[in-house]
N, CA, C and O atoms as a GROMACS GRO file, in nm:
protein
  428
    1MET      N    1   7.572   5.076   9.740
    1MET     CA    2   7.592   5.164   9.871
    1MET      C    3   7.787   5.178   9.871
    1MET      O    4   7.887   5.106   9.872
    2SER      N    5   7.774   5.226   9.871
    2SER     CA    6   7.954   5.284   9.910
    2SER      C    7   8.034   5.248   9.971
    2SER      O    8   8.020   5.181  10.073
    3ASP      N    9   8.161   5.294   9.909
    3ASP     CA   10   8.277   5.230  10.137
    3ASP      C   11   8.187   5.412  10.227
    3ASP      O   12   8.162   5.434  10.346
    4LEU      N   13   8.170   5.482  10.125
    4LEU     CA   14   8.086   5.637  10.177
    4LEU      C   15   8.064   5.651  10.251
    4LEU      O   16   8.114   5.693  10.355
    5GLU      N   17   7.932   5.598  10.197
    5GLU     CA   18   7.850   5.619  10.292
    5GLU      C   19   7.793   5.470  10.389
    5GLU      O   20   7.721   5.473  10.489
    6ALA      N   21   7.847   5.356  10.325
    6ALA     CA   22   7.892   5.284  10.458
    6ALA      C   23   7.953   5.322  10.594
    6ALA      O   24   7.907   5.271  10.697
    7TYR      N   25   7.999   5.361  10.596
    7TYR     CA   26   8.097   5.441  10.715
    7TYR      C   27   8.123   5.607  10.764
    7TYR      O   28   8.218   5.659  10.824
    8GLY      N   29   8.016   5.653  10.720
    8GLY     CA   30   7.915   5.774  10.735
    8GLY      C   31   8.035   5.849  10.654
    8GLY      O   32   8.141   5.796  10.622
    9GLU      N   33   7.988   6.011  10.621
    9GLU     CA   34   8.007   6.135  10.535
    9GLU      C   35   8.185   6.144  10.619
    9GLU      O   36   8.248   6.101  10.716
   10LEU      N   37   8.195   6.220  10.517
   10LEU     CA   38   8.377   6.233  10.505
   10LEU      C   39   8.385   6.401  10.569
   10LEU      O   40   8.347   6.495  10.500
   11ARG      N   41   8.420   6.412  10.657
   11ARG     CA   42   8.379   6.563  10.736
   11ARG      C   43   8.534   6.605  10.754
   11ARG      O   44   8.619   6.545  10.820
   12VAL      N   45   8.555   6.754  10.658
   12VAL     CA   46   8.702   6.785  10.704
   12VAL      C   47   8.668   6.891  10.791
   12VAL      O   48   8.552   6.918  10.820
   13VAL      N   49   8.745   6.938  10.824
   13VAL     CA   50   8.785   7.036  10.910
   13VAL      C   51   8.915   7.048  10.922
   13VAL      O   52   9.003   6.962  10.907
   14PRO      N   53   8.932   7.280  10.979
   14PRO     CA   54   9.032   7.282  11.011
   14PRO      C   55   9.104   7.234  11.107
   14PRO      O   56   9.068   7.230  11.225
   15ALA      N   57   9.254   7.179  11.045
   15ALA     CA   58   9.359   7.200  11.216
   15ALA      C   59   9.344   7.241  11.274
   15ALA      O   60   9.298   7.281  11.168
   16ALA      N   61   9.313   7.333  11.418
   16ALA     CA   62   9.296   7.476  11.452
   16ALA      C   63   9.298   7.416  11.577
   16ALA      O   64   9.346   7.509  11.642
   17GLY      N   65   9.277   7.315  11.668
   17GLY     CA   66   9.285   7.254  11.762
   17GLY      C   67   9.446   7.149  11.791
   17GLY      O   68   9.555   7.160  11.736
   18GLU      N   69   9.403   7.055  11.895
   18GLU     CA   70   9.546   7.060  11.929
   18GLU      C   71   9.490   6.823  11.844
   18GLU      O   72   9.523   6.727  11.774
   19ARG      N   73   9.411   6.869  11.918
   19ARG     CA   74   9.380   6.708  11.854
   19ARG      C   75   9.413   6.694  11.690
   19ARG      O   76   9.487   6.618  11.628
   20GLU      N   77   9.302   6.830  11.636
   20GLU     CA   78   9.380   6.800  11.568
   20GLU      C   79   9.524   6.838  11.439
   20GLU      O   80   9.557   6.800  11.326
   21LEU      N   81   9.559   6.907  11.515
   21LEU     CA   82   9.720   6.910  11.492
   21LEU      C   83   9.760   6.804  11.496
   21LEU      O   84   9.808   6.777  11.386
   22ALA      N   85   9.769   6.728  11.558
   22ALA     CA   86   9.796   6.556  11.636
   22ALA      C   87   9.763   6.494  11.497
   22ALA      O   88   9.858   6.449  11.433
   23ASP      N   89   9.654   6.487  11.451
   23ASP     CA   90   9.540   6.401  11.388
   23ASP      C   91   9.632   6.356  11.246
   23ASP      O   92   9.658   6.245  11.199
   24TRP      N   93   9.683   6.548  11.187
   24TRP     CA   94   9.670   6.619  11.054
   24TRP      C   95   9.804   6.539  11.088
   24TRP      O   96   9.824   6.452  11.003
   25ARG      N   97   9.887   6.541  11.172
   25ARG     CA   98  10.060   6.552  11.152
   25ARG      C   99  10.049   6.376  11.100
   25ARG      O  100  10.102   6.318  11.006
   26ALA      N  101   9.926   6.312  11.242
   26ALA     CA  102  10.015   6.135  11.232
   26ALA      C  103   9.970   6.115  11.053
   26ALA      O  104  10.029   6.024  10.995
   27VAL      N  105   9.869   6.197  10.972
   27VAL     CA  106   9.810   6.112  10.837
   27VAL      C  107   9.943   6.132  10.776
   27VAL      O  108   9.994   6.046  10.704
   28HIS      N  109  10.014   6.271  10.811
   28HIS     CA  110  10.056   6.293  10.737
   28HIS      C  111  10.253   6.236  10.749
   28HIS      O  112  10.351   6.218  10.677
   29ASN      N  113  10.216   6.229  10.868
   29ASN     CA  114  10.358   6.103  10.857
   29ASN      C  115  10.391   5.994  10.893
   29ASN      O  116  10.500   5.949  10.860
   30ALA      N  117  10.203   5.864  10.786
   30ALA     CA  118  10.180   5.788  10.796
   30ALA      C  119  10.200   5.858  10.610
   30ALA      O  120  10.125   5.787  10.543
   31VAL      N  121  10.222   5.889  10.580
   31VAL     CA  122  10.161   5.850  10.415
   31VAL      C  123  10.315   5.923  10.325
   31VAL      O  124  10.339   5.888  10.209
   32VAL      N  125  10.404   6.023  10.396
   32VAL     CA  126  10.489   6.070  10.372
   32VAL      C  127  10.614   6.045  10.418
   32VAL      O  128  10.699   6.129  10.390
   33PRO      N  129  10.661   5.906  10.512
   33PRO     CA  130  10.736   5.836  10.554
   33PRO      C  131  10.919   5.941  10.609
   33PRO      O  132  10.988   5.971  10.707
   34THR      N  133  10.909   5.956  10.409
   34THR     CA  134  11.050   6.030  10.456
   34THR      C  135  11.023   6.142  10.521
   34THR      O  136  11.131   6.194  10.494
   35ALA      N  137  10.959   6.237  10.594
   35ALA     CA  138  11.009   6.340  10.623
   35ALA      C  139  10.940   6.374  10.718
   35ALA      O  140  10.906   6.493  10.719
   36VAL      N  141  10.896   6.286  10.828
   36VAL     CA  142  10.871   6.271  10.885
   36VAL      C  143  10.848   6.465  11.025
   36VAL      O  144  10.947   6.537  11.019
   37LEU      N  145  10.761   6.504  11.098
   37LEU     CA  146  10.704   6.575  11.063
   37LEU      C  147  10.712   6.626  11.267
   37LEU      O  148  10.613   6.574  11.318
   38SER      N  149  10.766   6.676  11.336
   38SER     CA  150  10.793   6.692  11.530
   38SER      C  151  10.636   6.813  11.537
   38SER      O  152  10.592   6.851  11.428
   39GLU      N  153  10.584   6.850  11.632
   39GLU     CA  154  10.466   6.865  11.667
   39GLU      C  155  10.481   7.043  11.665
   39GLU      O  156  10.391   7.123  11.641
   40ASP      N  157  10.609   7.068  11.695
   40ASP     CA  158  10.644   7.197  11.650
   40ASP      C  159  10.673   7.266  11.497
   40ASP      O  160  10.654   7.380  11.457
   41GLU      N  161  10.736   7.130  11.422
   41GLU     CA  162  10.719   7.180  11.288
   41GLU      C  163  10.610   7.165  11.243
   41GLU      O  164  10.610   7.164  11.120
   42VAL      N  165  10.516   7.154  11.289
   42VAL     CA  166  10.308   7.123  11.225
   42VAL      C  167  10.261   7.276  11.341
   42VAL      O  168  10.144   7.310  11.357
   43ARG      N  169  10.321   7.311  11.376
   43ARG     CA  170  10.253   7.381  11.436
   43ARG      C  171  10.307   7.510  11.386
   43ARG      O  172  10.233   7.598  11.343
   44GLU      N  173  10.426   7.521  11.391
   44GLU     CA  174  10.471   7.614  11.202
   44GLU      C  175  10.412   7.642  11.125
   44GLU      O  176  10.370   7.756  11.103
   45ARG      N  177  10.384   7.503  11.037
   45ARG     CA  178  10.298   7.516  10.906
   45ARG      C  179  10.213   7.594  10.919
   45ARG      O  180  10.194   7.702  10.863
   46ALA      N  181  10.135   7.518  11.027
   46ALA     CA  182   9.954   7.630  11.074
   46ALA      C  183   9.975   7.745  11.074
   46ALA      O  184   9.902   7.826  11.018
   47GLY      N  185  10.095   7.779  11.147
   47GLY     CA  186  10.062   7.913  11.095
   47GLY      C  187  10.129   8.012  10.979
   47GLY      O  188  10.123   8.133  11.001
   48ARG      N  189  10.182   7.973  10.878
   48ARG     CA  190  10.156   8.007  10.716
   48ARG      C  191  10.068   7.960  10.647
   48ARG      O  192   9.988   8.024  10.579
   49ASN      N  193  10.076   7.804  10.660
   49ASN     CA  194   9.956   7.793  10.604
   49ASN      C  195   9.806   7.738  10.637
   49ASN      O  196   9.766   7.696  10.746
   50ARG      N  197   9.750   7.745  10.544
   50ARG     CA  198   9.610   7.580  10.497
   50ARG      C  199   9.614   7.476  10.549
   50ARG      O  200   9.662   7.387  10.478
   51LEU      N  201   9.561   7.424  10.719
   51LEU     CA  202   9.576   7.246  10.683
   51LEU      C  203   9.419   7.249  10.741
   51LEU      O  204   9.351   7.321  10.815
   52ASP      N  205   9.400   7.098  10.643
   52ASP     CA  206   9.310   7.046  10.658
   52ASP      C  207   9.298   6.907  10.747
   52ASP      O  208   9.399   6.843  10.774
   53VAL      N  209   9.148   6.858  10.797
   53VAL     CA  210   9.155   6.738  10.862
   53VAL      C  211   9.097   6.668  10.749
   53VAL      O  212   9.148   6.700  10.642
   54ALA      N  213   9.004   6.583  10.744
   54ALA     CA  214   8.908   6.506  10.701
   54ALA      C  215   8.941   6.300  10.795
   54ALA      O  216   9.006   6.198  10.819
   55TYR      N  217   8.764   6.426  10.810
   55TYR     CA  218   8.735   6.242  10.971
   55TYR      C  219   8.596   6.128  10.783
   55TYR      O  220   8.529   6.145  10.681
   56LEU      N  221   8.643   6.045  10.865
   56LEU     CA  222   8.555   5.946  10.833
   56LEU      C  223   8.539   5.856  11.019
   56LEU      O  224   8.606   5.801  11.106
   57GLY      N  225   8.375   5.903  10.979
   57GLY     CA  226   8.325   5.897  11.130
   57GLY      C  227   8.419   5.842  11.255
   57GLY      O  228   8.457   5.745  11.321
   58GLY      N  229   8.426   5.979  11.235
   58GLY     CA  230   8.498   6.009  11.369
   58GLY      C  231   8.729   5.950  11.392
   58GLY      O  232   8.810   5.970  11.482
   59VAL      N  233   8.744   5.849  11.196
   59VAL     CA  234   8.901   5.853  11.163
   59VAL      C  235   8.958   5.939  11.147
   59VAL      O  236   8.866   6.019  11.126
   60ALA      N  237   9.070   6.011  11.136
   60ALA     CA  238   9.092   6.074  11.045
   60ALA      C  239   9.223   5.986  10.896
   60ALA      O  240   9.340   5.951  10.912
   61VAL      N  241   9.147   5.978  10.784
   61VAL     CA  242   9.141   5.870  10.739
   61VAL      C  243   9.239   6.012  10.597
   61VAL      O  244   9.264   5.981  10.481
   62GLY      N  245   9.262   6.111  10.642
   62GLY     CA  246   9.380   6.192  10.554
   62GLY      C  247   9.395   6.364  10.580
   62GLY      O  248   9.374   6.373  10.700
   63CYS      N  249   9.418   6.483  10.534
   63CYS     CA  250   9.546   6.520  10.495
   63CYS      C  251   9.614   6.651  10.368
   63CYS      O  252   9.704   6.642  10.285
   64SER      N  253   9.480   6.815  10.421
   64SER     CA  254   9.491   6.895  10.325
   64SER      C  255   9.574   7.020  10.425
   64SER      O  256   9.581   7.058  10.542
   65THR      N  257   9.635   7.053  10.274
   65THR     CA  258   9.782   7.149  10.296
   65THR      C  259   9.745   7.254  10.235
   65THR      O  260   9.650   7.187  10.273
   66VAL      N  261   9.716   7.355  10.176
   66VAL     CA  262   9.719   7.463  10.055
   66VAL      C  263   9.812   7.531  10.114
   66VAL      O  264   9.798   7.536  10.236
   67ARG      N  265   9.932   7.604  10.057
   67ARG     CA  266  10.075   7.684  10.039
   67ARG      C  267   9.991   7.818   9.986
   67ARG      O  268   9.931   7.807   9.879
   68PRO      N  269   9.985   7.975  10.075
   68PRO     CA  270   9.920   8.021  10.013
   68PRO      C  271  10.031   8.134   9.901
   68PRO      O  272  10.095   8.226   9.951
   69PRO      N  273  10.033   8.113   9.799
   69PRO     CA  274  10.099   8.269   9.685
   69PRO      C  275  10.188   8.343   9.757
   69PRO      O  276  10.172   8.335   9.878
   70ASP      N  277  10.308   8.435   9.707
   70ASP     CA  278  10.430   8.421   9.786
   70ASP      C  279  10.473   8.458   9.673
   70ASP      O  280  10.438   8.429   9.558
   71GLY      N  281  10.628   8.585   9.753
   71GLY     CA  282  10.693   8.640   9.606
   71GLY      C  283  10.716   8.482   9.516
   71GLY      O  284  10.639   8.464   9.422
   72GLU      N  285  10.809   8.384   9.542
   72GLU     CA  286  10.890   8.282   9.419
   72GLU      C  287  10.769   8.230   9.396
   72GLU      O  288  10.752   8.238   9.275
   73THR      N  289  10.637   8.160   9.470
   73THR     CA  290  10.500   8.170   9.362
   73THR      C  291  10.440   8.168   9.348
   73THR      O  292  10.357   8.138   9.434
   74PRO      N  293  10.404   8.203   9.210
   74PRO     CA  294  10.259   8.341   9.133
   74PRO      C  295  10.095   8.248   9.224
   74PRO      O  296   9.980   8.292   9.231
   75ALA      N  297  10.155   8.105   9.281
   75ALA     CA  298   9.976   8.004   9.256
   75ALA      C  299  10.010   7.945   9.402
   75ALA      O  300  10.123   7.939   9.451
   76ALA      N  301   9.859   7.893   9.479
   76ALA     CA  302   9.923   7.925   9.613
   76ALA      C  303   9.869   7.655   9.556
   76ALA      O  304   9.820   7.561   9.493
   77THR      N  305   9.930   7.704   9.638
   77THR     CA  306   9.965   7.501   9.644
   77THR      C  307   9.884   7.419   9.681
   77THR      O  308   9.806   7.492   9.742
   78VAL      N  309   9.831   7.282   9.692
   78VAL     CA  310   9.738   7.222   9.735
   78VAL      C  311   9.754   7.088   9.729
   78VAL      O  312   9.720   7.045   9.619
   79ILE      N  313   9.798   6.990   9.816
   79ILE     CA  314   9.862   6.917   9.892
   79ILE      C  315   9.773   6.875   9.900
   79ILE      O  316   9.692   6.959   9.938
   80ALA      N  317   9.716   6.751   9.882
   80ALA     CA  318   9.564   6.636   9.967
   80ALA      C  319   9.627   6.483   9.965
   80ALA      O  320   9.655   6.409   9.870
   81ARG      N  321   9.640   6.461  10.143
   81ARG     CA  322   9.663   6.302  10.154
   81ARG      C  323   9.595   6.240  10.221
   81ARG      O  324   9.543   6.280  10.326
   82ILE      N  325   9.576   6.062  10.142
   82ILE     CA  326   9.511   6.015  10.200
   82ILE      C  327   9.557   5.867  10.258
   82ILE      O  328   9.588   5.783  10.173
   83LEU      N  329   9.565   5.823  10.431
   83LEU     CA  330   9.608   5.687  10.381
   83LEU      C  331   9.598   5.600  10.284
   83LEU      O  332   9.496   5.587  10.216
   84PRO      N  333   9.694   5.540  10.271
   84PRO     CA  334   9.736   5.392  10.177
   84PRO      C  335   9.543   5.290  10.237
   84PRO      O  336   9.460   5.231  10.169
   85GLU      N  337   9.549   5.307  10.333
   85GLU     CA  338   9.444   5.174  10.295
   85GLU      C  339   9.289   5.274  10.339
   85GLU      O  340   9.199   5.198  10.374
   86HIS      N  341   9.268   5.354  10.340
   86HIS     CA  342   9.165   5.495  10.279
   86HIS      C  343   9.210   5.529  10.132
   86HIS      O  344   9.151   5.634  10.109
   87ARG      N  345   9.277   5.498  10.031
   87ARG     CA  346   9.220   5.506   9.908
   87ARG      C  347   9.187   5.436   9.840
   87ARG      O  348   9.181   5.322   9.886
   88GLY      N  349   9.139   5.456   9.673
   88GLY     CA  350   9.036   5.417   9.592
   88GLY      C  351   8.876   5.452   9.640
   88GLY      O  352   8.806   5.399   9.555
   89ARG      N  353   8.803   5.508   9.724
   89ARG     CA  354   8.694   5.478   9.791
   89ARG      C  355   8.644   5.577   9.801
   89ARG      O  356   8.561   5.601   9.889
   90GLY      N  357   8.693   5.686   9.687
   90GLY     CA  358   8.653   5.786   9.699
   90GLY      C  359   8.672   5.943   9.814
   90GLY      O  360   8.624   6.053   9.785
   91GLU      N  361   8.751   5.914   9.937
   91GLU     CA  362   8.778   5.999  10.042
   91GLU      C  363   8.820   6.170   9.950
   91GLU      O  364   8.765   6.279   9.938
   92GLY      N  365   8.987   6.081   9.886
   92GLY     CA  366   9.067   6.250   9.831
   92GLY      C  367   8.965   6.313   9.756
   92GLY      O  368   8.947   6.435   9.749
   93ALA      N  369   8.883   6.206   9.686
   93ALA     CA  370   8.730   6.321   9.590
   93ALA      C  371   8.701   6.511   9.700
   93ALA      O  372   8.701   6.632   9.675
   94GLY      N  373   8.683   6.425   9.809
   94GLY     CA  374   8.627   6.544   9.913
   94GLY      C  375   8.689   6.554  10.012
   94GLY      O  376   8.628   6.537  10.118
   95VAL      N  377   8.904   6.601  10.016
   95VAL     CA  378   8.974   6.583  10.074
   95VAL      C  379   9.044   6.768   9.995
   95VAL      O  380   9.042   6.883  10.039
   96ALA      N  381   9.108   6.689   9.830
   96ALA     CA  382   9.079   6.820   9.752
   96ALA      C  383   9.043   6.898   9.672
   96ALA      O  384   9.105   6.936   9.573
   97PRO      N  385   8.905   6.939   9.716
   97PRO     CA  386   8.801   7.018   9.727
   97PRO      C  387   8.792   7.120   9.802
   97PRO      O  388   8.802   7.239   9.772
   98ALA      N  389   8.764   7.056   9.941
   98ALA     CA  390   8.767   7.139  10.061
   98ALA      C  391   8.872   7.213  10.062
   98ALA      O  392   8.818   7.315  10.107
   99SER      N  393   9.063   7.263  10.036
   99SER     CA  394   9.106   7.258  10.061
   99SER      C  395   9.117   7.398   9.960
   99SER      O  396   9.145   7.510  10.002
  100LYS      N  397   9.076   7.349   9.758
  100LYS     CA  398   9.064   7.432   9.704
  100LYS      C  399   8.964   7.543   9.722
  100LYS      O  400   8.966   7.637   9.643
  101SER      N  401   8.886   7.539   9.811
  101SER     CA  402   8.820   7.622   9.820
  101SER      C  403   8.801   7.737   9.941
  101SER      O  404   8.733   7.833   9.977
  102SER      N  405   8.936   7.635   9.979
  102SER     CA  406   8.926   7.696  10.137
  102SER      C  407   9.114   7.873  10.095
  102SER      O  408   9.160   7.974  10.148
  103ARG      N  409   9.127   7.817  10.018
  103ARG     CA  410   9.244   7.876   9.970
  103ARG      C  411   9.215   8.048   9.944
  103ARG      O  412   9.272   8.106   9.853
  104SER      N  413   9.129   8.110  10.027
  104SER     CA  414   9.132   8.244  10.067
  104SER      C  415   9.113   8.252  10.198
  104SER      O  416   9.098   8.367  10.240
  105HIS      N  417   9.108   8.184  10.261
  105HIS     CA  418   9.126   8.132  10.439
  105HIS      C  419   9.247   8.174  10.462
  105HIS      O  420   9.339   8.122  10.398
  106SER      N  421   9.273   8.272  10.552
  106SER     CA  422   9.458   8.256  10.561
  106SER      C  423   9.446   8.149  10.712
  106SER      O  424   9.338   8.100  10.744
  107PRO      N  425   9.556   8.129  10.778
  107PRO     CA  426   9.548   8.054  10.811
  107PRO      C  427   9.592   8.105  11.000
  107PRO      O  428   9.592   8.020  11.089
   0.00000   0.00000   0.00000
């Protein structure tokens, strides 16, 4: 049995509500402690990027950002983050494909 089967299915959802935005921020700030974001900064990013949160058994274990193409960058940028204690268990494989498939979704 894999870790994913043991803990339940990975669920990736848009960071649309306050809870999801707070969870996205918590994962981001834990994974990137040198670029801690405030609540306001996360809300601003959610207005221009696609933000998703990955949950495993009701616990936020990862997040992703999809930056759409713009005048300077002709391709979308996909960033997947997994909390260190959940790496190597397959959660990242679930976060990145979900983000890639949402590229055409507007924030």
